[in-house]
Tab-separated table of C-alpha atoms and ligand atoms in Angstrom:
chain	number	residue	atom	x	y	z
A	1	MET	CA	0.067	0.083	-0.026
A	2	PHE	CA	2.624	2.236	0.903
A	3	ALA	CA	4.597	1.669	-1.990
A	4	LYS	CA	1.628	2.045	-4.168
A	5	ALA	CA	1.424	5.521	-2.981
A	6	ARG	CA	5.207	6.275	-3.038
A	7	THR	CA	5.459	5.088	-6.332
A	8	GLY	CA	1.979	7.334	-7.404
A	9	ALA	CA	3.789	9.920	-5.960
A	10	ILE	CA	6.962	10.053	-7.866
A	11	GLN	CA	4.920	9.645	-11.223
A	12	ALA	CA	3.096	13.004	-10.475
A	13	SER	CA	6.042	15.043	-9.892
A	14	VAL	CA	7.662	13.457	-12.714
A	15	ARG	CA	4.544	14.592	-14.587
A	16	ASN	CA	5.157	17.813	-12.869
A	17	ALA	CA	9.036	17.888	-14.002
A	18	GLN	CA	7.673	17.700	-17.163
A	19	ALA	CA	4.717	19.707	-17.527
A	20	ALA	CA	7.214	22.264	-16.111
A	21	ALA	CA	9.965	21.241	-19.013
A	22	PHE	CA	7.372	21.416	-21.395
A	23	SER	CA	6.096	24.718	-20.095
A	24	LYS	CA	9.236	26.086	-20.429
A	25	GLN	CA	10.414	24.670	-24.171
A	26	ALA	CA	7.004	26.127	-25.481
A	27	SER	CA	7.750	29.963	-23.632
A	28	ARG	CA	10.947	29.681	-25.756
A	29	ASN	CA	12.192	30.747	-29.342
A	30	MET	CA	13.361	27.986	-31.318
A	31	LYS	CA	15.547	27.494	-33.720
A	32	ILE	CA	13.830	25.691	-36.861
A	33	LEU	CA	15.016	24.710	-40.326
A	34	ALA	CA	13.970	23.295	-42.782
A	35	ILE	CA	15.647	21.722	-45.569
A	36	LEU	CA	12.979	21.108	-48.900
A	37	TYR	CA	13.578	21.149	-52.690
A	38	LYS	CA	13.754	24.426	-54.808
A	39	GLY	CA	10.434	24.865	-56.060
A	40	GLY	CA	12.081	27.588	-59.164
A	41	GLU	CA	9.329	29.057	-61.378
A	42	ALA	CA	7.127	26.382	-60.891
A	43	ALA	CA	6.589	27.308	-57.160
A	44	LYS	CA	6.124	30.832	-57.556
A	45	GLN	CA	3.292	29.930	-59.850
A	46	GLU	CA	1.645	27.127	-58.281
A	47	PRO	CA	1.181	28.025	-54.171
A	48	ARG	CA	0.219	24.478	-53.514
A	49	LEU	CA	3.513	23.075	-54.316
A	50	LEU	CA	3.840	23.011	-50.331
A	51	GLY	CA	7.004	21.572	-49.954
A	52	THR	CA	9.198	23.530	-52.142
A	53	VAL	CA	11.651	25.915	-50.422
A	54	GLU	CA	9.677	29.165	-51.972
A	55	ASN	CA	6.830	27.694	-50.218
A	56	GLU	CA	7.917	26.639	-47.047
A	57	LEU	CA	5.568	24.204	-45.898
A	58	GLY	CA	3.151	27.032	-45.966
A	59	ILE	CA	4.161	27.478	-41.726
A	60	ARG	CA	6.021	30.308	-41.820
A	61	SER	CA	3.749	33.217	-40.278
A	62	TRP	CA	2.369	30.640	-38.272
A	63	LEU	CA	5.944	30.082	-36.138
A	64	GLU	CA	6.995	33.424	-36.710
A	65	SER	CA	3.849	34.662	-34.977
A	66	GLN	CA	4.907	32.506	-32.077
A	67	GLY	CA	8.448	33.917	-32.020
A	68	HIS	CA	9.832	30.773	-33.432
A	69	GLU	CA	12.693	31.336	-35.918
A	70	TYR	CA	12.253	29.442	-39.038
A	71	LEU	CA	15.438	29.512	-41.669
A	72	VAL	CA	14.669	27.358	-44.975
A	73	SER	CA	17.396	26.314	-47.670
A	74	ASP	CA	17.517	23.453	-50.151
A	75	ASP	CA	21.441	23.715	-49.555
A	76	LYS	CA	22.868	20.417	-47.661
A	77	GLU	CA	25.728	18.906	-48.612
A	78	GLY	CA	29.323	19.689	-47.179
A	79	PRO	CA	30.424	21.361	-44.664
A	80	ASN	CA	29.542	25.009	-46.082
A	81	SER	CA	26.177	24.258	-46.507
A	82	PHE	CA	23.618	25.839	-44.787
A	83	LEU	CA	22.423	22.415	-43.136
A	84	HIS	CA	26.309	22.277	-41.544
A	85	LYS	CA	25.798	25.649	-40.776
A	86	ASN	CA	22.956	25.830	-38.849
A	87	ILE	CA	22.966	22.519	-37.337
A	88	HIS	CA	24.686	23.317	-34.118
A	89	ASP	CA	21.767	24.899	-32.212
A	90	ALA	CA	18.520	24.256	-33.817
A	91	ASP	CA	15.844	22.941	-31.871
A	92	VAL	CA	13.880	21.164	-34.269
A	93	VAL	CA	14.828	20.468	-38.136
A	94	ILE	CA	12.459	19.155	-40.301
A	95	THR	CA	13.374	17.557	-43.635
A	96	THR	CA	11.568	16.135	-46.550
A	97	PRO	CA	12.319	12.963	-48.496
A	98	PHE	CA	12.178	14.323	-51.261
A	99	HIS	CA	15.326	16.123	-51.086
A	100	PRO	CA	16.705	14.441	-48.175
A	101	GLY	CA	18.934	16.490	-45.528
A	102	TYR	CA	20.875	13.228	-44.376
A	103	LEU	CA	21.101	13.652	-40.352
A	104	ASN	CA	23.711	11.194	-39.742
A	105	LYS	CA	26.015	10.994	-37.084
A	106	GLU	CA	28.463	13.679	-37.626
A	107	LEU	CA	26.176	16.088	-37.809
A	108	LEU	CA	23.876	14.898	-35.425
A	109	ASP	CA	27.329	15.062	-32.992
A	110	LYS	CA	27.210	18.697	-33.612
A	111	ALA	CA	23.490	19.201	-32.795
A	112	LYS	CA	23.684	19.572	-29.323
A	113	ASN	CA	20.710	22.020	-29.144
A	114	LEU	CA	18.171	19.446	-31.257
A	115	LYS	CA	14.941	17.688	-29.801
A	116	LEU	CA	13.110	16.770	-32.375
A	117	CYS	CA	13.600	15.628	-36.656
A	118	VAL	CA	10.225	15.693	-38.192
A	119	THR	CA	9.779	14.380	-42.007
A	120	ALA	CA	7.835	15.748	-44.186
A	121	GLY	CA	6.294	12.626	-46.118
A	122	VAL	CA	7.270	9.378	-45.053
A	123	GLY	CA	10.003	7.593	-44.472
A	124	SER	CA	12.815	8.169	-42.278
A	125	ASP	CA	15.422	6.669	-42.830
A	126	HIS	CA	17.666	9.838	-44.115
A	127	VAL	CA	18.287	10.402	-40.067
A	128	ASP	CA	20.806	7.838	-38.449
A	129	LEU	CA	18.432	6.355	-36.312
A	130	ASN	CA	19.846	4.035	-34.339
A	131	ILE	CA	21.959	7.413	-33.157
A	132	ALA	CA	18.556	9.381	-32.916
A	133	ALA	CA	17.720	6.911	-30.433
A	134	GLU	CA	21.019	6.981	-28.720
A	135	LYS	CA	20.585	10.201	-28.669
A	136	GLY	CA	16.757	10.997	-27.129
A	137	LEU	CA	15.886	12.369	-30.519
A	138	GLU	CA	12.509	12.413	-31.188
A	139	VAL	CA	11.897	10.778	-34.630
A	140	ILE	CA	8.421	11.720	-36.119
A	141	GLU	CA	7.297	11.733	-39.715
A	142	VAL	CA	3.797	11.979	-41.301
A	143	THR	CA	3.148	8.226	-41.436
A	144	GLY	CA	-0.017	7.374	-43.960
A	145	SER	CA	0.198	10.984	-45.688
A	146	ASN	CA	0.921	9.832	-49.098
A	147	VAL	CA	0.383	6.296	-49.346
A	148	VAL	CA	-2.092	6.358	-51.414
A	149	SER	CA	0.311	8.478	-54.076
A	150	VAL	CA	2.648	6.406	-54.041
A	151	ALA	CA	0.390	3.347	-54.599
A	152	GLU	CA	-1.269	4.644	-57.315
A	153	HIS	CA	2.159	5.581	-58.907
A	154	ALA	CA	3.194	2.049	-58.781
A	155	VAL	CA	0.394	0.301	-59.732
A	156	MET	CA	0.877	2.939	-63.121
A	157	SER	CA	4.702	1.606	-62.973
A	158	ILE	CA	3.816	-2.091	-63.059
A	159	LEU	CA	1.159	-1.660	-65.912
A	160	LEU	CA	3.560	1.178	-67.704
A	161	LEU	CA	6.727	-2.268	-67.538
A	162	VAL	CA	3.937	-5.210	-68.395
A	163	ARG	CA	2.323	-3.095	-71.603
A	164	ASN	CA	5.803	-1.758	-72.594
A	165	PHE	CA	4.659	1.785	-72.853
A	166	VAL	CA	7.731	3.941	-72.707
A	167	PRO	CA	9.064	2.545	-75.926
A	168	ALA	CA	5.763	2.938	-77.510
A	169	HIS	CA	5.040	6.461	-76.626
A	170	GLU	CA	8.623	7.639	-77.609
A	171	MET	CA	7.765	6.448	-80.832
A	172	ILE	CA	5.104	8.288	-81.595
A	173	LYS	CA	7.606	11.631	-80.046
A	174	ARG	CA	9.686	10.359	-83.073
A	175	GLY	CA	6.833	10.568	-85.540
A	176	ASP	CA	7.046	6.515	-86.598
A	177	TRP	CA	4.451	3.792	-86.214
A	178	LEU	CA	6.359	0.414	-85.440
A	179	VAL	CA	3.078	-1.627	-83.512
A	180	SER	CA	5.346	-5.112	-83.881
A	181	ASP	CA	8.491	-3.604	-82.000
A	182	VAL	CA	6.484	-2.398	-79.175
A	183	ALA	CA	3.869	-5.075	-79.169
A	184	ARG	CA	6.414	-8.021	-79.274
A	185	ASN	CA	7.167	-7.100	-75.628
A	186	ALA	CA	3.926	-5.625	-74.344
A	187	PHE	CA	1.534	-8.100	-72.331
A	188	ASP	CA	-1.614	-7.882	-70.093
A	189	LEU	CA	-1.150	-8.092	-66.444
A	190	GLU	CA	-4.030	-10.863	-66.234
A	191	GLY	CA	-2.542	-14.257	-65.023
A	192	LYS	CA	0.325	-13.104	-63.876
A	193	VAL	CA	1.908	-13.222	-60.104
A	194	VAL	CA	2.881	-9.991	-58.782
A	195	GLY	CA	4.082	-9.552	-55.027
A	196	THR	CA	5.339	-7.042	-52.519
A	197	LEU	CA	8.265	-7.031	-50.634
A	198	GLY	CA	7.016	-5.789	-47.519
A	199	ALA	CA	2.563	-5.548	-47.135
A	200	GLY	CA	2.829	-2.227	-44.855
A	201	ARG	CA	0.149	0.703	-45.934
A	202	ILE	CA	1.513	1.262	-49.366
A	203	GLY	CA	2.022	-2.473	-50.067
A	204	PHE	CA	-1.550	-3.290	-48.720
A	205	ARG	CA	-2.660	-0.856	-50.902
A	206	ILE	CA	-0.862	-1.813	-54.111
A	207	LEU	CA	-2.638	-5.062	-53.921
A	208	GLN	CA	-5.863	-3.597	-53.033
A	209	ARG	CA	-5.738	-1.950	-56.292
A	210	LEU	CA	-4.836	-4.421	-57.960
A	211	GLN	CA	-7.667	-6.759	-57.314
A	212	PRO	CA	-9.494	-6.497	-60.408
A	213	PHE	CA	-6.533	-7.083	-62.669
A	214	ASN	CA	-7.349	-10.948	-62.788
A	215	CYS	CA	-3.965	-11.825	-61.703
A	216	LYS	CA	-3.158	-15.099	-61.260
A	217	GLU	CA	-2.136	-14.568	-57.577
A	218	PHE	CA	-0.845	-12.234	-54.744
A	219	LEU	CA	2.454	-12.916	-52.887
A	220	TYR	CA	3.557	-11.026	-50.051
A	221	TYR	CA	6.996	-11.086	-48.136
A	222	ASP	CA	7.135	-9.387	-44.867
A	223	TYR	CA	8.373	-10.559	-40.940
A	224	ASN	CA	5.139	-8.898	-40.151
A	225	ALA	CA	2.321	-10.923	-40.689
A	226	LEU	CA	-0.562	-9.279	-42.334
A	227	ASP	CA	-3.778	-10.292	-40.218
A	228	PRO	CA	-6.108	-13.148	-41.709
A	229	THR	CA	-8.482	-10.422	-42.211
A	230	ARG	CA	-6.315	-8.647	-43.649
A	231	GLU	CA	-4.596	-11.146	-45.787
A	232	LYS	CA	-7.879	-12.401	-47.480
A	233	GLU	CA	-8.937	-9.365	-48.384
A	234	VAL	CA	-6.472	-8.843	-50.531
A	235	ASN	CA	-6.159	-12.823	-51.614
A	236	ALA	CA	-2.438	-12.637	-50.804
A	237	ARG	CA	0.125	-15.303	-50.039
A	238	ARG	CA	2.945	-14.718	-47.689
A	239	VAL	CA	5.862	-16.492	-48.237
A	240	GLU	CA	8.754	-16.368	-45.718
A	241	ASP	CA	11.758	-17.351	-47.559
A	242	LEU	CA	12.631	-14.217	-49.621
A	243	LYS	CA	14.563	-16.263	-52.883
A	244	GLN	CA	11.373	-18.811	-53.156
A	245	PHE	CA	9.240	-15.743	-52.902
A	246	VAL	CA	11.281	-14.292	-55.932
A	247	SER	CA	11.443	-17.105	-57.860
A	248	GLN	CA	7.877	-17.258	-57.885
A	249	CYS	CA	6.762	-13.593	-58.756
A	250	ASP	CA	6.341	-12.051	-62.252
A	251	VAL	CA	5.919	-8.657	-60.958
A	252	VAL	CA	7.826	-7.594	-57.968
A	253	THR	CA	6.768	-4.100	-56.161
A	254	VAL	CA	9.218	-3.104	-52.847
A	255	ASN	CA	7.520	-1.270	-50.147
A	256	ALA	CA	9.410	-1.781	-47.081
A	257	PRO	CA	11.675	1.296	-45.412
A	258	LEU	CA	15.188	1.556	-46.016
A	259	HIS	CA	16.861	0.339	-42.651
A	260	GLU	CA	20.033	-2.242	-41.864
A	261	GLY	CA	17.830	-5.373	-42.943
A	262	THR	CA	16.945	-3.782	-46.661
A	263	MET	CA	19.633	-1.881	-47.482
A	264	GLY	CA	21.166	-3.463	-50.833
A	265	LEU	CA	19.004	-6.245	-50.481
A	266	ILE	CA	18.243	-6.644	-54.620
A	267	ASN	CA	21.611	-7.239	-55.770
A	268	LYS	CA	22.910	-9.443	-58.414
A	269	ASP	CA	22.953	-12.471	-56.114
A	270	LEU	CA	19.013	-11.935	-55.349
A	271	LEU	CA	18.303	-11.220	-59.257
A	272	LYS	CA	19.799	-14.504	-60.091
A	273	HIS	CA	16.592	-16.319	-58.095
A	274	PHE	CA	14.320	-14.052	-60.036
A	275	LYS	CA	12.668	-15.334	-63.052
A	276	LYS	CA	13.554	-14.376	-66.383
A	277	GLY	CA	11.526	-11.598	-67.925
A	278	ALA	CA	10.703	-10.710	-64.168
A	279	TRP	CA	9.412	-6.670	-64.037
A	280	LEU	CA	10.858	-4.927	-60.759
A	281	VAL	CA	9.242	-1.494	-59.379
A	282	ASN	CA	11.022	0.075	-56.219
A	283	THR	CA	8.980	3.279	-55.214
A	284	ALA	CA	10.055	2.238	-51.593
A	285	ARG	CA	13.884	3.522	-51.622
A	286	GLY	CA	16.664	3.637	-53.933
A	287	ALA	CA	19.477	1.625	-51.770
A	288	ILE	CA	16.972	-1.118	-50.646
A	289	CYS	CA	18.956	-2.492	-54.893
A	290	ASN	CA	22.683	-2.597	-55.520
A	291	ALA	CA	22.188	0.540	-58.597
A	292	GLU	CA	24.688	-1.176	-60.871
A	293	ASP	CA	23.269	-4.780	-60.073
A	294	VAL	CA	19.862	-4.093	-61.253
A	295	ALA	CA	20.620	-1.937	-64.035
A	296	ALA	CA	23.328	-4.812	-65.300
A	297	ALA	CA	20.136	-7.337	-64.792
A	298	VAL	CA	17.642	-4.527	-67.341
A	299	ASN	CA	20.424	-4.608	-69.945
A	300	SER	CA	21.037	-8.136	-69.734
A	301	GLY	CA	17.183	-8.900	-69.982
A	302	GLN	CA	17.216	-11.464	-66.809
A	303	LEU	CA	14.645	-8.510	-65.510
A	304	ASN	CA	12.328	-7.104	-68.133
A	305	GLY	CA	12.245	-3.470	-66.841
A	306	TYR	CA	12.793	-1.637	-63.856
A	307	ALA	CA	10.317	1.239	-63.027
A	308	GLY	CA	10.249	3.844	-59.451
A	309	ASP	CA	11.176	7.605	-58.124
A	310	VAL	CA	13.949	6.443	-55.729
A	311	TRP	CA	17.379	6.928	-56.000
A	312	ASN	CA	20.425	5.720	-53.627
A	313	VAL	CA	21.424	9.784	-53.811
A	314	GLN	CA	18.846	12.179	-54.654
A	315	PRO	CA	19.334	14.314	-56.773
A	316	ALA	CA	20.759	11.799	-58.932
A	317	PRO	CA	23.719	11.956	-60.645
A	318	LYS	CA	23.545	13.015	-64.275
A	319	GLU	CA	25.856	9.211	-65.316
A	320	HIS	CA	23.282	6.872	-62.737
A	321	PRO	CA	23.214	3.746	-64.581
A	322	TRP	CA	19.237	3.891	-63.836
A	323	ARG	CA	18.652	7.011	-66.047
A	324	TYR	CA	19.655	4.886	-69.282
A	325	MET	CA	19.540	1.304	-68.462
A	326	GLN	CA	17.260	-0.817	-71.308
A	327	ASN	CA	16.430	-4.080	-71.540
A	328	PRO	CA	17.856	-5.744	-74.872
A	329	LEU	CA	15.126	-4.360	-76.601
A	330	GLY	CA	14.963	-1.253	-75.900
A	331	GLY	CA	12.522	-1.095	-73.254
A	332	GLY	CA	11.396	-1.504	-69.439
A	333	ASN	CA	12.519	1.701	-68.271
A	334	GLY	CA	10.525	3.627	-65.893
A	335	MET	CA	12.608	5.710	-63.767
A	336	VAL	CA	10.594	9.355	-62.571
A	337	PRO	CA	12.232	11.414	-60.173
A	338	HIS	CA	11.326	11.136	-56.539
A	339	TYR	CA	7.654	12.929	-56.641
A	340	SER	CA	5.002	9.597	-56.481
A	341	GLY	CA	4.560	10.428	-52.772
A	342	THR	CA	4.645	14.228	-53.610
A	343	THR	CA	1.345	14.476	-55.497
A	344	LEU	CA	-0.721	18.336	-54.525
A	345	ASP	CA	-2.755	16.608	-52.594
A	346	ALA	CA	-0.025	14.586	-50.740
A	347	GLN	CA	1.714	18.080	-50.130
A	348	LEU	CA	-1.114	19.682	-48.136
A	349	ARG	CA	-1.658	16.297	-45.957
A	350	TYR	CA	2.287	16.577	-45.200
A	351	ALA	CA	1.968	19.867	-44.779
A	352	ASN	CA	-0.366	19.799	-42.114
A	353	GLY	CA	1.026	16.995	-40.839
A	354	THR	CA	3.937	18.843	-40.096
A	355	LYS	CA	2.160	22.168	-38.527
A	356	GLN	CA	0.184	19.076	-36.323
A	357	ILE	CA	3.408	17.353	-35.261
A	358	LEU	CA	4.631	20.796	-34.893
A	359	GLU	CA	1.870	22.091	-32.278
A	360	ASN	CA	2.200	18.926	-30.634
A	361	PHE	CA	5.947	19.472	-30.202
A	362	PHE	CA	5.315	23.001	-28.955
A	363	GLN	CA	2.141	21.979	-26.646
A	364	GLY	CA	3.958	19.080	-24.475
A	365	LYS	CA	1.149	17.109	-26.503
A	366	PRO	CA	1.792	13.350	-27.535
A	367	GLN	CA	2.429	12.321	-31.125
A	368	LEU	CA	-0.082	10.370	-32.433
A	369	PRO	CA	1.420	6.458	-32.155
A	370	ALA	CA	1.523	5.734	-35.724
A	371	ASN	CA	3.551	8.812	-36.710
A	372	VAL	CA	6.320	8.447	-34.390
A	373	ILE	CA	9.260	6.386	-35.234
A	374	ILE	CA	11.869	7.345	-32.151
A	375	GLY	CA	10.090	8.045	-29.739
A	376	ASN	CA	11.618	8.781	-26.016
A	377	LYS	CA	12.106	5.093	-25.322
A	378	GLY	CA	14.071	4.888	-28.412
A	379	TYR	CA	11.639	2.628	-31.805
A	380	ALA	CA	8.641	3.015	-31.210
A	381	THR	CA	7.406	1.475	-34.877
A	382	THR	CA	8.127	-1.967	-35.951
A	383	SER	CA	8.683	-1.847	-39.495
A	384	TYR	CA	12.953	-0.868	-39.410
A	385	GLY	CA	13.911	-4.308	-38.918
A	386	GLN	CA	13.555	-6.896	-36.712
A	387	ARG	CA	14.800	-6.061	-32.942
B	1	LIG	P1	4.841	0.440	-43.373
B	1	LIG	O1	5.885	1.140	-41.998
B	1	LIG	O2	3.383	0.342	-43.564
B	1	LIG	O3	4.825	-0.513	-44.304
B	1	LIG	C1	6.371	-0.820	-44.460
B	1	LIG	C2	6.474	-2.910	-44.274
B	1	LIG	O4	7.803	-3.001	-44.521
B	1	LIG	C3	5.855	-3.238	-42.675
B	1	LIG	O5	4.885	-3.999	-42.900
B	1	LIG	C4	7.363	-3.762	-41.911
B	1	LIG	O6	7.150	-4.781	-41.542
B	1	LIG	C5	7.950	-4.382	-43.915
B	1	LIG	N1	9.773	-4.981	-43.809
B	1	LIG	C6	10.597	-4.169	-43.486
B	1	LIG	N2	11.751	-4.571	-43.375
B	1	LIG	C7	11.394	-5.459	-43.785
B	1	LIG	C8	12.198	-6.740	-44.443
B	1	LIG	N3	13.722	-6.572	-44.432
B	1	LIG	N4	11.857	-7.340	-45.488
B	1	LIG	C9	9.714	-7.332	-45.760
B	1	LIG	N5	9.025	-6.860	-45.164
B	1	LIG	C10	10.083	-5.211	-44.858
B	1	LIG	O7	5.328	1.543	-44.142
B	1	LIG	P2	4.934	2.328	-45.567
B	1	LIG	O8	4.023	3.681	-45.449
B	1	LIG	O9	4.130	0.804	-46.488
B	1	LIG	O10	5.778	3.123	-46.692
B	1	LIG	C11	7.065	2.241	-46.704
B	1	LIG	C12	8.130	2.552	-47.574
B	1	LIG	O11	7.699	3.727	-49.029
B	1	LIG	C13	8.812	4.182	-46.445
B	1	LIG	O12	9.327	3.715	-45.101
B	1	LIG	C14	9.677	4.557	-47.571
B	1	LIG	O13	10.922	4.113	-47.615
B	1	LIG	C15	8.637	4.882	-48.856
B	1	LIG	N6	7.935	5.948	-49.145
B	1	LIG	C16	8.132	6.369	-50.698
B	1	LIG	C17	7.130	7.882	-51.185
B	1	LIG	C18	8.051	8.074	-51.848
B	1	LIG	O14	7.897	9.320	-52.447
B	1	LIG	N7	8.025	7.443	-53.412
B	1	LIG	C19	6.887	7.784	-50.397
B	1	LIG	C20	5.972	7.444	-48.634
B	1	LIG	C21	6.859	6.113	-48.455
């Protein structure tokens, strides 16, 4: 009884101390950095491009009205960059995965005041999450904000590869009309086996959207099994061995976060186990695939095509092999810049979500549990590897 009362008193005093710390935090002016991508003329003409340096997530006047300092730039690489020069006394860093400010150990060591890293979007691999957890930093993202946007893009990418769309369109723009040149590598999605590596929010939505295509089978590979009702909803069968999984798929779509367990997972050793002529779509993170190995597989025809919007360094250098790879019939490349999750609809959702995260932080309110990647007790998500 006495021990219980004592525990209660200790908990109350911890709560009071936390409340005092939060009210101190709220009353202090914060330095908030945002690393966003340059929008140029397009951002001046289109204010709904909220994720740009020009439009600043639409939160400048709101932050400044509360006395906070808000510094925004796209300059993030190297010791003389804006990010490196400003990190030492920043309280909050916001960055978008479309133009990620890489918060590695070196930078996090310099960031003596940092408390919160916000991802304006989904996917927080640009932060060294293990170091953030060690340092007691919070990493919060706007979970779910663009999962439909990405799922739609992945479905489109699957179709454009299977139907050999890109070479057909390029032929039209060239002024040619050679039906058999493109029809010889065009197929139906009906009757094919489609598998998702990662069956979380995006992977699941891709399978949902593919239901009417009469595919032969839907497979998934994920250490987190779907519950039976959800498995049934998308007619999916789980395959627990990765090699067996890829060897059964005509189409593989990658939808797992980038972490120690997925970095370079799709490399020449695994590609040997893919069906000859399979299609691979990756809208998750470029570094999940080995760039050279994937390009070689497409160039040789081991893969009939690869499509996606994510690259192992962003912006991707001009000489990146994924810009130029093509299958032996001149198609099979569906690469675009990282934009699937940054439709105008998605930008509004992740800008609003970022504002809500900051508001919770200023007021000492709990964050939405689904948004917490690293919380005050370390990893709060099961999506970044089994630990
Ligand atoms: P989620 O957290 O809902 O689902 C991820 C799933 O991947 C989880 O079920 C997890 O168990 C699984 N997973 C993790 N490691 C795995 C492994 N080694 N093998 C198999 N499965 C594994 O995440 P959500 O919302 O579906 O997003 C997934 C990823 O997509 C994000 O982390 C991000 O990197 C990427 N993304 C890309 C966008 C774009 O614009 N291209 C936009 C949004 C997200």
